[in-house]
GROMACS .gro file of C-alpha atoms in nm:
model
  451
    1MET     CA    1   0.000   0.000   0.000
    2PRO     CA    2   0.153   0.337  -0.106
    3ARG     CA    3   0.238   0.585   0.167
    4LYS     CA    4   0.018   0.889   0.207
    5PHE     CA    5   0.178   1.208   0.070
    6THR     CA    6   0.255   1.435   0.364
    7LEU     CA    7   0.510   1.701   0.446
    8TRP     CA    8   0.669   1.461   0.696
    9ASN     CA    9   0.745   1.209   0.418
   10LEU     CA   10   0.934   1.466   0.209
   11THR     CA   11   1.313   1.475   0.217
   12PRO     CA   12   1.494   1.791   0.337
   13PRO     CA   13   1.589   1.894  -0.022
   14GLN     CA   14   1.225   1.857  -0.132
   15ILE     CA   15   1.102   2.070   0.160
   16LEU     CA   16   1.361   2.337   0.080
   17VAL     CA   17   1.254   2.350  -0.284
   18LEU     CA   18   0.884   2.372  -0.194
   19GLY     CA   19   0.953   2.625   0.082
   20PHE     CA   20   1.144   2.862  -0.145
   21ALA     CA   21   0.883   2.817  -0.420
   22GLY     CA   22   0.604   2.902  -0.173
   23ILE     CA   23   0.781   3.218  -0.052
   24ILE     CA   24   0.842   3.328  -0.413
   25LEU     CA   25   0.476   3.279  -0.504
   26LEU     CA   26   0.356   3.467  -0.194
   27GLY     CA   27   0.597   3.752  -0.272
   28ALA     CA   28   0.476   3.767  -0.632
   29LEU     CA   29   0.112   3.792  -0.521
   30LEU     CA   30   0.199   4.077  -0.281
   31LEU     CA   31   0.398   4.262  -0.547
   32MET     CA   32   0.109   4.234  -0.793
   33LEU     CA   33  -0.114   4.441  -0.563
   34PRO     CA   34  -0.180   4.805  -0.669
   35VAL     CA   35  -0.042   4.924  -0.332
   36SER     CA   36   0.298   4.781  -0.426
   37SER     CA   37   0.354   5.009  -0.727
   38THR     CA   38   0.412   5.385  -0.736
   39ASP     CA   39   0.138   5.444  -0.997
   40GLY     CA   40  -0.125   5.245  -0.803
   41ARG     CA   41  -0.174   4.990  -1.081
   42MET     CA   42  -0.144   4.612  -1.070
   43THR     CA   43   0.196   4.485  -1.181
   44PRO     CA   44   0.186   4.207  -1.444
   45PHE     CA   45   0.228   3.864  -1.288
   46ILE     CA   46   0.545   3.782  -1.486
   47ASP     CA   47   0.716   4.103  -1.366
   48ALA     CA   48   0.606   4.044  -1.006
   49LEU     CA   49   0.714   3.679  -1.018
   50PHE     CA   50   1.053   3.770  -1.166
   51THR     CA   51   1.115   4.036  -0.899
   52SER     CA   52   1.003   3.804  -0.618
   53THR     CA   53   1.230   3.526  -0.748
   54SER     CA   54   1.524   3.765  -0.779
   55ALA     CA   55   1.471   3.896  -0.424
   56THR     CA   56   1.415   3.556  -0.260
   57CYS     CA   57   1.711   3.407  -0.446
   58VAL     CA   58   1.915   3.719  -0.348
   59THR     CA   59   2.014   3.783  -0.709
   60GLY     CA   60   1.933   4.143  -0.799
   61LEU     CA   61   1.832   4.107  -1.163
   62VAL     CA   62   1.528   4.331  -1.219
   63VAL     CA   63   1.289   4.403  -1.504
   64VAL     CA   64   1.172   4.735  -1.349
   65ASP     CA   65   1.371   4.984  -1.142
   66THR     CA   66   1.325   4.914  -0.770
   67SER     CA   67   1.287   5.277  -0.661
   68LEU     CA   68   1.094   5.412  -0.962
   69HIS     CA   69   0.838   5.131  -0.999
   70TRP     CA   70   0.780   4.996  -0.648
   71SER     CA   71   0.616   5.193  -0.368
   72ILE     CA   72   0.742   5.192  -0.009
   73PHE     CA   73   0.518   4.892   0.056
   74GLY     CA   74   0.659   4.710  -0.247
   75GLN     CA   75   1.016   4.790  -0.141
   76ILE     CA   76   0.947   4.656   0.211
   77VAL     CA   77   0.814   4.334   0.056
   78ILE     CA   78   1.130   4.308  -0.156
   79ILE     CA   79   1.371   4.368   0.133
   80SER     CA   80   1.177   4.117   0.347
   81LEU     CA   81   1.211   3.857   0.073
   82ILE     CA   82   1.584   3.933   0.052
   83GLN     CA   83   1.630   3.880   0.427
   84ILE     CA   84   1.429   3.557   0.424
   85GLY     CA   85   1.605   3.430   0.112
   86GLY     CA   86   1.952   3.525   0.235
   87LEU     CA   87   1.921   3.356   0.572
   88GLY     CA   88   1.704   3.076   0.438
   89PHE     CA   89   1.335   3.024   0.508
   90MET     CA   90   1.414   2.747   0.757
   91SER     CA   91   1.626   2.995   0.956
   92MET     CA   92   1.332   3.233   0.973
   93ALA     CA   93   1.097   2.951   1.070
   94THR     CA   94   1.341   2.841   1.343
   95LEU     CA   95   1.357   3.200   1.470
   96ILE     CA   96   0.978   3.194   1.511
   97PHE     CA   97   1.008   2.864   1.700
   98PHE     CA   98   1.262   3.023   1.936
   99LEU     CA   99   1.045   3.329   1.995
  100THR     CA  100   0.739   3.116   2.070
  101GLY     CA  101   0.937   2.875   2.292
  102ARG     CA  102   0.876   2.572   2.069
  103ARG     CA  103   1.129   2.286   2.077
  104ILE     CA  104   1.330   2.219   1.757
  105SER     CA  105   1.250   1.866   1.637
  106LEU     CA  106   1.490   1.619   1.469
  107LYS     CA  107   1.323   1.678   1.131
  108GLU     CA  108   1.369   2.053   1.166
  109ARG     CA  109   1.735   2.007   1.264
  110LEU     CA  110   1.787   1.802   0.947
  111LEU     CA  111   1.627   2.084   0.747
  112LEU     CA  112   1.852   2.342   0.913
  113GLN     CA  113   2.154   2.126   0.838
  114GLU     CA  114   2.053   2.108   0.469
  115ALA     CA  115   1.966   2.478   0.448
  116MET     CA  116   2.295   2.591   0.605
  117ASN     CA  117   2.502   2.333   0.417
  118HIS     CA  118   2.637   2.221   0.755
  119GLY     CA  119   2.844   1.904   0.777
  120SER     CA  120   2.637   1.743   1.054
  121MET     CA  121   2.352   1.803   1.293
  122ASP     CA  122   2.594   1.861   1.579
  123GLY     CA  123   2.576   2.227   1.681
  124VAL     CA  124   2.339   2.324   1.399
  125VAL     CA  125   2.097   2.504   1.634
  126ARG     CA  126   2.388   2.678   1.805
  127LEU     CA  127   2.513   2.785   1.462
  128PHE     CA  128   2.167   2.919   1.380
  129ARG     CA  129   2.176   3.144   1.687
  130LYS     CA  130   2.510   3.280   1.568
  131VAL     CA  131   2.371   3.333   1.217
  132ILE     CA  132   2.095   3.558   1.349
  133LEU     CA  133   2.330   3.743   1.586
  134TYR     CA  134   2.602   3.803   1.325
  135SER     CA  135   2.353   3.902   1.056
  136LEU     CA  136   2.171   4.160   1.266
  137THR     CA  137   2.498   4.298   1.409
  138ILE     CA  138   2.672   4.335   1.072
  139GLU     CA  139   2.365   4.480   0.902
  140GLY     CA  140   2.308   4.720   1.194
  141ILE     CA  141   2.665   4.855   1.191
  142ALA     CA  142   2.659   4.897   0.813
  143ALA     CA  143   2.320   5.070   0.825
  144VAL     CA  144   2.460   5.327   1.071
  145ILE     CA  145   2.764   5.395   0.850
  146PHE     CA  146   2.550   5.426   0.536
  147THR     CA  147   2.302   5.654   0.715
  148ILE     CA  148   2.573   5.890   0.838
  149ARG     CA  149   2.734   5.908   0.494
  150TRP     CA  150   2.411   5.960   0.299
  151SER     CA  151   2.276   6.216   0.548
  152PHE     CA  152   2.518   6.459   0.377
  153ASP     CA  153   2.340   6.400   0.043
  154MET     CA  154   1.973   6.367   0.142
  155PRO     CA  155   1.729   6.428   0.431
  156PHE     CA  156   1.808   6.222   0.741
  157GLY     CA  157   1.486   6.015   0.723
  158GLN     CA  158   1.561   5.915   0.364
  159ALA     CA  159   1.927   5.847   0.451
  160LEU     CA  160   1.815   5.618   0.737
  161TYR     CA  161   1.579   5.427   0.507
  162PHE     CA  162   1.847   5.400   0.238
  163GLY     CA  163   2.101   5.285   0.497
  164MET     CA  164   1.880   5.006   0.630
  165PHE     CA  165   1.767   4.892   0.283
  166HIS     CA  166   2.114   4.877   0.130
  167ALA     CA  167   2.276   4.720   0.439
  168VAL     CA  168   2.036   4.425   0.414
  169SER     CA  169   2.064   4.411   0.035
  170MET     CA  170   2.445   4.416   0.030
  171PHE     CA  171   2.503   4.173   0.318
  172ASN     CA  172   2.265   3.923   0.162
  173ASN     CA  173   2.444   3.973  -0.172
  174ALA     CA  174   2.117   4.078  -0.337
  175GLY     CA  175   2.222   4.392  -0.526
  176PHE     CA  176   1.886   4.571  -0.515
  177ASP     CA  177   1.927   4.950  -0.489
  178LEU     CA  178   1.714   5.265  -0.463
  179PHE     CA  179   1.933   5.518  -0.646
  180GLY     CA  180   1.711   5.540  -0.953
  181GLN     CA  181   1.503   5.804  -0.773
  182ILE     CA  182   1.821   6.001  -0.689
  183SER     CA  183   1.975   6.003  -1.037
  184GLY     CA  184   1.644   6.001  -1.226
  185THR     CA  185   1.787   5.720  -1.439
  186PRO     CA  186   1.673   5.359  -1.387
  187PHE     CA  187   1.919   5.084  -1.286
  188THR     CA  188   2.180   5.329  -1.151
  189SER     CA  189   2.320   5.107  -0.873
  190LEU     CA  190   2.626   5.261  -0.700
  191THR     CA  191   2.774   5.432  -1.008
  192LEU     CA  192   2.720   5.770  -0.835
  193TYR     CA  193   2.973   5.667  -0.569
  194ALA     CA  194   3.256   5.517  -0.776
  195ASN     CA  195   3.505   5.757  -0.607
  196ASP     CA  196   3.357   5.736  -0.256
  197PHE     CA  197   3.581   5.541  -0.016
  198VAL     CA  198   3.323   5.504   0.264
  199ILE     CA  199   3.050   5.362   0.038
  200ASN     CA  200   3.292   5.135  -0.152
  201PHE     CA  201   3.462   5.001   0.161
  202THR     CA  202   3.136   4.942   0.353
  203ALA     CA  203   2.962   4.778   0.058
  204CYS     CA  204   3.262   4.554  -0.016
  205ALA     CA  205   3.290   4.453   0.350
  206LEU     CA  206   2.921   4.355   0.353
  207ILE     CA  207   2.952   4.158   0.030
  208ILE     CA  208   3.264   3.972   0.143
  209LEU     CA  209   3.123   3.890   0.488
  210GLY     CA  210   2.794   3.773   0.338
  211GLY     CA  211   2.982   3.555   0.088
  212LEU     CA  212   3.219   3.389   0.336
  213GLY     CA  213   2.948   3.182   0.501
  214PHE     CA  214   2.830   3.188   0.859
  215MET     CA  215   3.045   2.891   0.964
  216VAL     CA  216   3.360   3.075   0.858
  217ILE     CA  217   3.251   3.402   1.023
  218SER     CA  218   3.189   3.207   1.345
  219GLU     CA  219   3.536   3.052   1.333
  220VAL     CA  220   3.703   3.388   1.265
  221VAL     CA  221   3.517   3.553   1.554
  222GLU     CA  222   3.618   3.272   1.791
  223TYR     CA  223   3.976   3.241   1.660
  224ARG     CA  224   4.124   3.439   1.951
  225LYS     CA  225   3.981   3.179   2.190
  226CYS     CA  226   4.039   2.860   1.987
  227LYS     CA  227   4.362   2.961   1.808
  228LYS     CA  228   4.281   2.735   1.512
  229LEU     CA  229   4.081   2.726   1.191
  230SER     CA  230   3.920   2.429   1.021
  231LEU     CA  231   4.032   2.317   0.676
  232HIS     CA  232   3.704   2.454   0.538
  233ALA     CA  233   3.770   2.802   0.682
  234LYS     CA  234   4.130   2.805   0.555
  235VAL     CA  235   4.020   2.714   0.203
  236VAL     CA  236   3.738   2.970   0.198
  237LEU     CA  237   3.950   3.256   0.333
  238SER     CA  238   4.253   3.188   0.114
  239MET     CA  239   4.058   3.133  -0.210
  240THR     CA  240   3.835   3.434  -0.142
  241ALA     CA  241   4.141   3.656  -0.089
  242PHE     CA  242   4.311   3.519  -0.400
  243LEU     CA  243   4.008   3.572  -0.625
  244ILE     CA  244   3.951   3.927  -0.496
  245VAL     CA  245   4.313   4.038  -0.536
  246ALA     CA  246   4.365   3.865  -0.872
  247GLY     CA  247   4.031   3.994  -0.995
  248ALA     CA  248   4.105   4.352  -0.895
  249VAL     CA  249   4.443   4.345  -1.073
  250ILE     CA  250   4.294   4.201  -1.394
  251VAL     CA  251   4.000   4.444  -1.399
  252PHE     CA  252   4.239   4.736  -1.332
  253ILE     CA  253   4.462   4.633  -1.625
  254PHE     CA  254   4.178   4.567  -1.871
  255GLU     CA  255   3.969   4.876  -1.789
  256TYR     CA  256   4.237   5.136  -1.700
  257THR     CA  257   4.213   5.322  -2.032
  258ASN     CA  258   3.851   5.238  -2.118
  259PRO     CA  259   3.673   5.574  -2.169
  260ARG     CA  260   3.334   5.415  -2.091
  261THR     CA  261   3.435   5.284  -1.747
  262MET     CA  262   3.760   5.370  -1.561
  263GLY     CA  263   3.910   5.611  -1.812
  264PRO     CA  264   3.762   5.937  -1.672
  265LEU     CA  265   3.821   5.840  -1.304
  266PRO     CA  266   4.117   5.962  -1.095
  267LEU     CA  267   4.373   5.705  -0.981
  268HIS     CA  268   4.207   5.640  -0.644
  269GLY     CA  269   3.872   5.602  -0.822
  270LYS     CA  270   4.026   5.348  -1.060
  271ILE     CA  271   4.165   5.146  -0.767
  272LEU     CA  272   3.834   5.157  -0.576
  273SER     CA  273   3.626   5.059  -0.879
  274ALA     CA  274   3.866   4.776  -0.975
  275PHE     CA  275   3.844   4.638  -0.622
  276PHE     CA  276   3.465   4.675  -0.615
  277GLN     CA  277   3.421   4.508  -0.956
  278SER     CA  278   3.635   4.218  -0.834
  279VAL     CA  279   3.425   4.175  -0.519
  280THR     CA  280   3.077   4.217  -0.666
  281PRO     CA  281   3.081   3.917  -0.907
  282ARG     CA  282   3.103   3.704  -0.591
  283THR     CA  283   2.718   3.719  -0.617
  284ALA     CA  284   2.658   4.077  -0.498
  285GLY     CA  285   2.508   4.241  -0.808
  286ALA     CA  286   2.587   4.606  -0.727
  287ASN     CA  287   2.822   4.794  -0.957
  288THR     CA  288   3.015   5.123  -0.962
  289LEU     CA  289   3.110   5.095  -1.332
  290ASP     CA  290   2.887   5.064  -1.638
  291ILE     CA  291   2.881   4.689  -1.702
  292GLY     CA  292   2.767   4.735  -2.062
  293GLY     CA  293   3.065   4.961  -2.129
  294MET     CA  294   3.329   4.708  -2.021
  295ARG     CA  295   3.565   4.543  -2.267
  296GLN     CA  296   3.488   4.188  -2.377
  297ALA     CA  297   3.791   4.046  -2.194
  298THR     CA  298   3.667   4.200  -1.866
  299LEU     CA  299   3.315   4.072  -1.925
  300PHE     CA  300   3.437   3.717  -1.990
  301PHE     CA  301   3.657   3.727  -1.680
  302THR     CA  302   3.357   3.851  -1.480
  303ILE     CA  303   3.157   3.554  -1.609
  304ILE     CA  304   3.424   3.321  -1.466
  305LEU     CA  305   3.411   3.497  -1.127
  306MET     CA  306   3.029   3.481  -1.124
  307PHE     CA  307   3.035   3.110  -1.208
  308ILE     CA  308   3.270   3.039  -0.914
  309GLY     CA  309   3.057   3.254  -0.680
  310ALA     CA  310   3.072   3.270  -0.301
  311SER     CA  311   3.129   3.005  -0.032
  312PRO     CA  312   2.910   2.726   0.115
  313GLY     CA  313   2.661   2.824   0.384
  314SER     CA  314   2.664   3.188   0.270
  315THR     CA  315   2.409   3.419   0.112
  316GLY     CA  316   2.575   3.375  -0.229
  317GLY     CA  317   2.551   3.134  -0.518
  318GLY     CA  318   2.779   2.984  -0.786
  319ILE     CA  319   2.962   2.652  -0.768
  320LYS     CA  320   3.136   2.791  -0.454
  321THR     CA  321   3.500   2.865  -0.373
  322THR     CA  322   3.553   2.528  -0.205
  323THR     CA  323   3.437   2.341  -0.515
  324PHE     CA  324   3.674   2.546  -0.730
  325THR     CA  325   3.960   2.479  -0.486
  326VAL     CA  326   3.898   2.102  -0.494
  327LEU     CA  327   3.899   2.102  -0.876
  328VAL     CA  328   4.224   2.301  -0.891
  329ALA     CA  329   4.384   2.076  -0.630
  330ALA     CA  330   4.275   1.765  -0.825
  331MET     CA  331   4.423   1.909  -1.146
  332ILE     CA  332   4.755   1.990  -0.975
  333SER     CA  333   4.772   1.644  -0.817
  334MET     CA  334   4.708   1.478  -1.153
  335ILE     CA  335   4.972   1.688  -1.329
  336ARG     CA  336   5.227   1.608  -1.056
  337GLY     CA  337   5.142   1.238  -1.069
  338LYS     CA  338   5.017   1.226  -0.710
  339GLU     CA  339   4.760   0.969  -0.607
  340ASP     CA  340   4.613   1.170  -0.318
  341ILE     CA  341   4.463   1.518  -0.344
  342VAL     CA  342   4.604   1.722  -0.058
  343VAL     CA  343   4.497   2.068   0.060
  344TYR     CA  344   4.672   2.229   0.359
  345ARG     CA  345   4.830   1.893   0.448
  346ASN     CA  346   4.488   1.725   0.454
  347ARG     CA  347   4.397   1.445   0.214
  348LEU     CA  348   4.055   1.489   0.055
  349ASN     CA  349   3.806   1.204   0.048
  350GLN     CA  350   3.719   1.069  -0.297
  351ASN     CA  351   3.353   1.147  -0.230
  352ARG     CA  352   3.440   1.519  -0.204
  353ILE     CA  353   3.611   1.506  -0.543
  354MET     CA  354   3.309   1.337  -0.701
  355LYS     CA  355   3.070   1.588  -0.545
  356ALA     CA  356   3.277   1.885  -0.667
  357THR     CA  357   3.297   1.740  -1.018
  358THR     CA  358   2.923   1.664  -1.026
  359MET     CA  359   2.835   2.011  -0.899
  360THR     CA  360   3.052   2.180  -1.162
  361LEU     CA  361   2.927   1.966  -1.451
  362LEU     CA  362   2.562   2.018  -1.354
  363ALA     CA  363   2.624   2.393  -1.333
  364LEU     CA  364   2.799   2.396  -1.672
  365PHE     CA  365   2.517   2.194  -1.832
  366MET     CA  366   2.257   2.430  -1.686
  367VAL     CA  367   2.431   2.752  -1.794
  368THR     CA  368   2.504   2.608  -2.140
  369PHE     CA  369   2.151   2.477  -2.193
  370VAL     CA  370   1.975   2.797  -2.087
  371SER     CA  371   2.219   3.009  -2.291
  372MET     CA  372   2.151   2.798  -2.601
  373ILE     CA  373   1.774   2.828  -2.554
  374LEU     CA  374   1.783   3.205  -2.500
  375SER     CA  375   2.019   3.261  -2.793
  376THR     CA  376   1.737   3.115  -3.005
  377THR     CA  377   1.446   3.307  -2.849
  378GLU     CA  378   1.619   3.640  -2.770
  379PRO     CA  379   1.770   3.858  -3.049
  380TYR     CA  380   2.090   3.955  -2.868
  381HIS     CA  381   2.465   3.891  -2.886
  382PHE     CA  382   2.567   3.557  -2.733
  383LEU     CA  383   2.812   3.713  -2.483
  384LYS     CA  384   2.528   3.929  -2.351
  385ILE     CA  385   2.305   3.623  -2.306
  386LEU     CA  386   2.582   3.414  -2.148
  387PHE     CA  387   2.659   3.698  -1.905
  388GLU     CA  388   2.292   3.723  -1.805
  389VAL     CA  389   2.246   3.347  -1.759
  390THR     CA  390   2.566   3.311  -1.555
  391SER     CA  391   2.464   3.609  -1.342
  392ALA     CA  392   2.127   3.442  -1.278
  393PHE     CA  393   2.280   3.103  -1.196
  394GLY     CA  394   2.538   3.257  -0.962
  395THR     CA  395   2.261   3.471  -0.806
  396VAL     CA  396   2.484   3.771  -0.882
  397GLY     CA  397   2.253   4.029  -1.036
  398LEU     CA  398   2.504   4.201  -1.265
  399THR     CA  399   2.361   4.274  -1.609
  400MET     CA  400   2.460   4.430  -1.938
  401GLY     CA  401   2.111   4.579  -1.960
  402LEU     CA  402   1.943   4.273  -2.111
  403THR     CA  403   1.697   4.181  -1.833
  404PRO     CA  404   1.427   4.451  -1.892
  405ASP     CA  405   1.419   4.367  -2.265
  406LEU     CA  406   1.370   3.992  -2.228
  407THR     CA  407   1.056   3.828  -2.363
  408ASP     CA  408   0.816   3.667  -2.116
  409PHE     CA  409   0.967   3.328  -2.203
  410GLY     CA  410   1.316   3.467  -2.144
  411ARG     CA  411   1.211   3.606  -1.805
  412VAL     CA  412   1.070   3.270  -1.701
  413MET     CA  413   1.390   3.093  -1.804
  414ILE     CA  414   1.607   3.341  -1.613
  415ALA     CA  415   1.377   3.313  -1.309
  416LEU     CA  416   1.410   2.932  -1.313
  417THR     CA  417   1.788   2.969  -1.343
  418MET     CA  418   1.795   3.200  -1.040
  419PHE     CA  419   1.586   2.949  -0.845
  420ALA     CA  420   1.816   2.661  -0.939
  421GLY     CA  421   2.124   2.868  -0.864
  422ARG     CA  422   2.005   2.968  -0.516
  423LEU     CA  423   1.916   2.614  -0.410
  424GLY     CA  424   2.211   2.457  -0.588
  425PRO     CA  425   2.201   2.201  -0.872
  426LEU     CA  426   2.269   1.910  -0.637
  427THR     CA  427   1.987   2.006  -0.399
  428LEU     CA  428   1.748   2.027  -0.693
  429ALA     CA  429   1.870   1.693  -0.826
  430TYR     CA  430   1.825   1.528  -0.486
  431ALA     CA  431   1.477   1.682  -0.455
  432LEU     CA  432   1.361   1.559  -0.797
  433GLN     CA  433   1.509   1.208  -0.789
  434PRO     CA  434   1.307   0.913  -0.656
  435LYS     CA  435   1.407   0.761  -0.325
  436PRO     CA  436   1.727   0.564  -0.392
  437GLU     CA  437   1.731   0.190  -0.335
  438LYS     CA  438   2.042   0.008  -0.216
  439GLU     CA  439   2.196  -0.198  -0.497
  440MET     CA  440   2.246  -0.565  -0.411
  441TYR     CA  441   2.530  -0.614  -0.661
  442ARG     CA  442   2.831  -0.440  -0.819
  443TYR     CA  443   2.938  -0.445  -1.184
  444PRO     CA  444   3.289  -0.562  -1.280
  445GLU     CA  445   3.552  -0.288  -1.306
  446GLY     CA  446   3.630  -0.162  -1.656
  447LYS     CA  447   3.898   0.064  -1.804
  448ILE     CA  448   3.857   0.363  -2.034
  449THR     CA  449   4.141   0.553  -2.200
  450ILE     CA  450   4.138   0.916  -2.086
  451GLY     CA  451   4.311   1.201  -2.270
   0.00000   0.00000   0.00000
């Protein structure tokens, strides 16, 4: 007799997929309401669904300008979706359980473990408490800094609202901004502050902290007491630093004389913008330079950074820095003729190598497939489409200006890509596959010539 379909019978990946889908649908219905738009009219369902998906998946791709189209109510809905999507809906549900005094069950601990990409259930509730504490603390400090800086440019009440909105948006690597109403031009982002040290430094700090992952932040905070870091934290910190520094140098070289981006900026503005444009592809989505004006070499390099993305257990997407590190380590070991793959004097389990390879191949297949489909349905240059698809998969939010001009079909495809990128290809695969059965036999070993 088949089992009755209930929420309890669903696996953690399936619950995560359904949970995120439910939040996106609820957000879309709220954004469709006339009260959510500045002109008091209903927003088309496709536009509302796209915006809700982008906010919940902390991406930042938008079909309408956030400040010019959405009312205060609509903006509050968007920033709420960003906070829920960044921390994970299970984190928000667990917070409610804590506030109401309800005990966290084993099933809910398994869900938290899956949502936070934590290695085991041990300490997962304790980690959740730190997630909430660190998030609110970091966002609060950044909001104060933003408010003080913007109070010189606008009324204090507006500066306070801008500070709170952008602190949440940047820390959760969402990339939504409200500067369209300041410049009068839609999709302005932070281009008005390309030379501003305070804005650049604060925004970059938020993006980096949000992309490191809460487990790593916890280890760094407690380092003075423990005097040691896990292998995971070492890999995340070192690879993050390498990608940021290498990215800044490459962007600086490629764009230094470009009259459409860095060319008109003073030297300190060039350095700040190069650093910012190296940090933001780590799934942030904000920009201080005109993305559409960049040279093709810079755009392709940005695509690579977006594909790699942030780190596990963070608010960012992509294949993750740890996956990229494992692949590089495997390549080096193979070239050197080593049997074991070693990182920081630790041998990696073969299962980790297989998982990293599977994750990367699934991501490549997804980006390639969606790019091929959109290159057929959308009349735009392939690099533009590839940039948009990779940005959606990595939940980055950077765009060459293609998003508002997409067809309804194109918007649906990009929305699905954002959804898959936020949850991760493996989580989606686990959610969609039937319950695995243990095989009672093994096939004989075969040999294939490689290379």
